[in-house]
Short mmCIF file of C-alpha atoms and ligand atoms in Angstrom, two decimals:
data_model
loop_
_atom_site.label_atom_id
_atom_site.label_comp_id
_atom_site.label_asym_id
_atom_site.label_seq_id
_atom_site.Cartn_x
_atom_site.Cartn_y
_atom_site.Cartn_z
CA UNK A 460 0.00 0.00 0.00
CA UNK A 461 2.88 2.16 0.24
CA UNK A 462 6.31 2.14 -0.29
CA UNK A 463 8.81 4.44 1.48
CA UNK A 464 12.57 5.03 0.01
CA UNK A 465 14.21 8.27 1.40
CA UNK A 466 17.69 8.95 1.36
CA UNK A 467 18.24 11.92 3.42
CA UNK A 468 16.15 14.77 5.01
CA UNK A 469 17.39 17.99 6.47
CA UNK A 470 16.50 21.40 7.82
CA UNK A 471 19.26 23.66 6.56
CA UNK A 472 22.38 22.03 7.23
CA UNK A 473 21.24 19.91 9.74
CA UNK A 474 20.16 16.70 8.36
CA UNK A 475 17.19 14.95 10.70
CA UNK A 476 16.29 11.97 8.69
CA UNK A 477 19.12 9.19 6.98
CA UNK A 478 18.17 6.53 4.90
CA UNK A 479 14.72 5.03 5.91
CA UNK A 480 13.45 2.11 3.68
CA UNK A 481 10.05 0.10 4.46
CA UNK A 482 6.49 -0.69 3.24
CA UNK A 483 3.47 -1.15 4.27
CA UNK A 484 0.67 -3.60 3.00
CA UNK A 485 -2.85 -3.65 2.61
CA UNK A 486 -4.87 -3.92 5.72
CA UNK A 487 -1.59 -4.13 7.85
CA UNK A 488 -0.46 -1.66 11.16
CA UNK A 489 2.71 -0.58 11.99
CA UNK A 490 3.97 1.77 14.66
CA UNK A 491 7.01 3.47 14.57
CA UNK A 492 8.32 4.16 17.76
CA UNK A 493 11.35 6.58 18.69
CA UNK A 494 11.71 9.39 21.16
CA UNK A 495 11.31 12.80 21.40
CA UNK A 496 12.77 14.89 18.57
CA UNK A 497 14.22 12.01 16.50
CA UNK A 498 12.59 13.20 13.31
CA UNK A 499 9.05 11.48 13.69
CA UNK A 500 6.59 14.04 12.61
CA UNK A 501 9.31 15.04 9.81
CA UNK A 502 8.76 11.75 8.35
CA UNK A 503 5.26 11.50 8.40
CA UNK A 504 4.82 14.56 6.85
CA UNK A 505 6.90 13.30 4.15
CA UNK A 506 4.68 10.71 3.52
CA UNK A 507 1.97 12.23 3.80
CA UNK A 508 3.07 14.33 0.98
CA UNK A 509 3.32 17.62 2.90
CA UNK A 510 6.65 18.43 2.77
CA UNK A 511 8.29 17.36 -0.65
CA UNK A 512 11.92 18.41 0.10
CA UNK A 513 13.74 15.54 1.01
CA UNK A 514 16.13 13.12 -0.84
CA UNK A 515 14.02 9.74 -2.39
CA UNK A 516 10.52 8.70 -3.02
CA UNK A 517 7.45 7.93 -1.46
CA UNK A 518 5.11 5.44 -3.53
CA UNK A 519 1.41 5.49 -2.19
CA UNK A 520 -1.49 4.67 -4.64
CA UNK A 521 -4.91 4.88 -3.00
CA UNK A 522 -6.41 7.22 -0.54
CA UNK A 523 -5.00 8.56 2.85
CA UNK A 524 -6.06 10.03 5.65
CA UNK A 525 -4.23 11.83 8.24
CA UNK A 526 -4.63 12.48 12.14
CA UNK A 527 -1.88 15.02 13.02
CA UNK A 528 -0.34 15.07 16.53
CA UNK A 529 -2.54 18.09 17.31
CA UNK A 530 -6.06 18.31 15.77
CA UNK A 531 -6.75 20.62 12.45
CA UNK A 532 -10.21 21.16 12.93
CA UNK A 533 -11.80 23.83 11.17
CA UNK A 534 -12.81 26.34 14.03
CA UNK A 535 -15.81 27.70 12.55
CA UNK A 536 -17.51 24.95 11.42
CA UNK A 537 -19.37 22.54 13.11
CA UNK A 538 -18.26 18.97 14.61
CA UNK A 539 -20.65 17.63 11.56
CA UNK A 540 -19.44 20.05 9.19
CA UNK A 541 -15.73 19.41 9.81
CA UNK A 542 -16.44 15.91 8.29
CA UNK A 543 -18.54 16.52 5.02
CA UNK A 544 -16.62 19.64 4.22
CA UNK A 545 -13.41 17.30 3.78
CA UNK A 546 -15.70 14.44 2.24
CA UNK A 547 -17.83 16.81 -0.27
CA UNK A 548 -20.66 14.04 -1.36
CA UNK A 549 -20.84 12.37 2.26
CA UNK A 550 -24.43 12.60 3.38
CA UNK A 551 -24.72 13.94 6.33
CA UNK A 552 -26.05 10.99 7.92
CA UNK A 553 -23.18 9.06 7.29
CA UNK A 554 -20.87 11.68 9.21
CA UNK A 555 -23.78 11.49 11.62
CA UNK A 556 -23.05 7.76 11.97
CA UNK A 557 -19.55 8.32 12.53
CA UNK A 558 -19.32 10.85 15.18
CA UNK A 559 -21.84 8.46 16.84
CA UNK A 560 -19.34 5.84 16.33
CA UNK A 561 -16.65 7.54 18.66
CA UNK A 562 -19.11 8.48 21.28
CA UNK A 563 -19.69 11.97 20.19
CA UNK A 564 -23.08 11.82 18.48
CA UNK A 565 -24.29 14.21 20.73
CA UNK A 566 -22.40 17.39 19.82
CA UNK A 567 -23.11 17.13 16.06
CA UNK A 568 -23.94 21.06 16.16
CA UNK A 569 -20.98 22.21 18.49
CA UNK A 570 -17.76 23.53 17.12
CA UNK A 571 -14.52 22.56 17.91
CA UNK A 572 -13.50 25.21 20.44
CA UNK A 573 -16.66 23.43 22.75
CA UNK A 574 -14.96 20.12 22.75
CA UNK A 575 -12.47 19.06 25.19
CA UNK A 576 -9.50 17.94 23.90
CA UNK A 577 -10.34 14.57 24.02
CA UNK A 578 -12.92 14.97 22.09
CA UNK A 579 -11.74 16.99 19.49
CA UNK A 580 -9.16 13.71 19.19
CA UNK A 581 -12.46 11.68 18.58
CA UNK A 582 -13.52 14.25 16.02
CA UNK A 583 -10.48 13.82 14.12
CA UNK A 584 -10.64 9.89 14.35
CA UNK A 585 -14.37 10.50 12.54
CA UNK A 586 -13.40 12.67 10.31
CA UNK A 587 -10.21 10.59 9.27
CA UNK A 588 -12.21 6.78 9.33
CA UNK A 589 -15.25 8.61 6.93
CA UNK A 590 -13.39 8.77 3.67
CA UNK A 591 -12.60 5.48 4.04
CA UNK A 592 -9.13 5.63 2.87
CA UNK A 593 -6.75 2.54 2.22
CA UNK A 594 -3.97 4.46 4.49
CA UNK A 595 -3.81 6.13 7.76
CA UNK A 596 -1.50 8.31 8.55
CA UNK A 597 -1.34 9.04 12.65
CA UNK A 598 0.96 11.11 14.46
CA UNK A 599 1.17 10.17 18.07
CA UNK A 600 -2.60 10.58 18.44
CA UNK A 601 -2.93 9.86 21.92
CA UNK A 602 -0.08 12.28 23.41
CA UNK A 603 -1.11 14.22 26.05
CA UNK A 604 -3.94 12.92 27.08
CA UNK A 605 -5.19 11.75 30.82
CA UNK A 606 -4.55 8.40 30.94
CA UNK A 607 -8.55 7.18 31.11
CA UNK A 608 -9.25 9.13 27.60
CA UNK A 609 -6.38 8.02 26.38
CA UNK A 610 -7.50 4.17 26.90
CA UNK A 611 -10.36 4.98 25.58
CA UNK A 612 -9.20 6.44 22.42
CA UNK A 613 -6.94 3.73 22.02
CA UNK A 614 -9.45 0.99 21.58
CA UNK A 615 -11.78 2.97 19.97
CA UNK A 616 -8.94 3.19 17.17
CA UNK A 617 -8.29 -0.41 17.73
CA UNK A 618 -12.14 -0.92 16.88
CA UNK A 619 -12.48 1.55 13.78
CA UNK A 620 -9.22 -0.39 12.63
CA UNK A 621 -10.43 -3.55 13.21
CA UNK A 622 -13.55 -2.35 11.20
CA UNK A 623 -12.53 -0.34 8.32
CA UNK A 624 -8.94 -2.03 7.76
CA UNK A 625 -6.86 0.75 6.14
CA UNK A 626 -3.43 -0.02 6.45
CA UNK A 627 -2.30 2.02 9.08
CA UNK A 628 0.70 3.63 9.97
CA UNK A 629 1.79 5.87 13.24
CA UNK A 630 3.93 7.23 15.42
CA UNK A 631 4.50 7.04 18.76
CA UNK A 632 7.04 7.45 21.66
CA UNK A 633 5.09 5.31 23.72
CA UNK A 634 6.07 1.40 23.90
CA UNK A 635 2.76 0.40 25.07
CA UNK A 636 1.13 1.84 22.46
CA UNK A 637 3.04 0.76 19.33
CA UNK A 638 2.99 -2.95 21.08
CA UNK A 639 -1.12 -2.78 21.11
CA UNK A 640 -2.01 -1.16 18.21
CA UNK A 641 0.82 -2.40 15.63
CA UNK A 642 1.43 -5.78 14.15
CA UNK A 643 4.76 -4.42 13.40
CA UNK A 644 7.35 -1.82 15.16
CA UNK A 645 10.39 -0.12 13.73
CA UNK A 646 12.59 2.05 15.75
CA UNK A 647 13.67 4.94 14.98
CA UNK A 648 17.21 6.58 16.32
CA UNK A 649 20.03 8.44 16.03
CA UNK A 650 20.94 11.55 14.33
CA UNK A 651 20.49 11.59 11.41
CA UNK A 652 17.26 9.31 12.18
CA UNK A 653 17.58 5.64 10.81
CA UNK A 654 15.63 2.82 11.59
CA UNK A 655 16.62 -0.09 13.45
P1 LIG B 654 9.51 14.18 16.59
O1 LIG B 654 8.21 14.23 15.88
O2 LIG B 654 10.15 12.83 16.57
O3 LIG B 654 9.45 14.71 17.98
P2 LIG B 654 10.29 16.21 14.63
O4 LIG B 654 10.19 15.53 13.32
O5 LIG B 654 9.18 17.12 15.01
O6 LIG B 654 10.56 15.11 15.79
O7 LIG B 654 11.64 17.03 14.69
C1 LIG B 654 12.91 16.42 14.41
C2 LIG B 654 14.00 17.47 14.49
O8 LIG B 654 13.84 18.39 13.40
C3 LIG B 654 13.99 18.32 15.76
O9 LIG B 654 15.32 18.58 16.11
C4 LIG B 654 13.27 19.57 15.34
O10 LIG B 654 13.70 20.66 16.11
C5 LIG B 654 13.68 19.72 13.88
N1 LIG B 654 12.63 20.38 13.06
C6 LIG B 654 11.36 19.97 12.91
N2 LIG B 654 10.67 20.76 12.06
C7 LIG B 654 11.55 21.73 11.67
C8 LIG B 654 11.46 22.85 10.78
N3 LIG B 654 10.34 23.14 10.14
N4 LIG B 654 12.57 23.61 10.62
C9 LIG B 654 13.73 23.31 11.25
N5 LIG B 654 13.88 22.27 12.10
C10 LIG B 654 12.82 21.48 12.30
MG1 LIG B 655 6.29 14.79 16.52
#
């Protein structure tokens, strides 16, 4: 599902990412785990196709959705309208169905800024798991959280996973995490960032 060959990433002069070489099939989950600073959220937004200057390529046919370490909800709009707005033709039942589906079916109308955090993290899931895509993208979507939401969130993603399939890729500096979620778990390390 996709295929990830990059040579070299850096900031300037100072090169964050070395050579990183993996895939990631249909339907499969891996975590990439690696601590604070290591390059993690540079290399997701490489895949993700948000920042295209680094050395190599990044193969990824199909559809992909994205849940970024902090959620970009669109302030204005409503928790229903930040999902059909990014899926023009969803019905609005549908979205309906999904924000019901992470336990926030109940604040359709209210905009993001009403939410607790942990719920704008459920929003995101939603809004993410409607398109349906064949890859998500995560980036450490259950940092700072109490530890009781974050449970929660975590096996609500293991359920929507479970569900929808999407081969799924995220990262993490949290062990316990990668080692539920993922079938799979590379390390990342060093400087410039390899995997191990
Ligand atoms: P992680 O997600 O693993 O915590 P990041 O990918 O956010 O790590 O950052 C990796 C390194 O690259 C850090 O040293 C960070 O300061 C640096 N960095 C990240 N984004 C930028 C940027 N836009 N410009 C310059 N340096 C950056
Ligand atoms: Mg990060």
């Amino acid at each position: 599902m996709i295929k990830v060959d990059i040579t070299g990433k850096s900031y300037g002069t100072t090169q964050v990412l070395g050579r990183i070489a993996f895939q990631v099939a249909a339907g499969e989950t891996v975590a990439i785990l690696g601590p604070s600073g290591v390059g993690k959220s540079t290399l997701l937004r490489i895949i993700a196709g948000i920042d295209k200057r680094f050395d190599g390529r990044v193969d990824s046919p199909g559809t992909m959705a994205i849940v970024f370490q902090e959620p970009t909800l669109l302030p204005w709009r409503s928790a229903l309208r930040n999902i059909t707005l990014t899926h023009p033709g969803l019905p609005d039942a549908d979205a309906q169905a999904m924000l019901d589906k992470v336990g926030i079916g109940d604040k359709a109308d209210l905009f993001p800024g009403q939410l607790s955090l942990g719920q704008q993290r459920r929003l995101a899931l939603a809004r993410a798991f409607a398109g349906q895509p064949d890859l998500l993208i995560m980036d450490e979507p259950f940092v700072s959280l109490d530890p009781a939401t974050a449970e929660t969130m975590l096996s609500l993603t293991e359920n929507l996973i479970a569900e929808h399939r999407p081969a799924t890729l995220f990262v993490t500096h949290a062990q316990a995490e990668a080692e539920r979620l993922a079938s799979r778990i590379l390390m990342l390390e060093g400087s410039p960032a390899t995997l191990r």
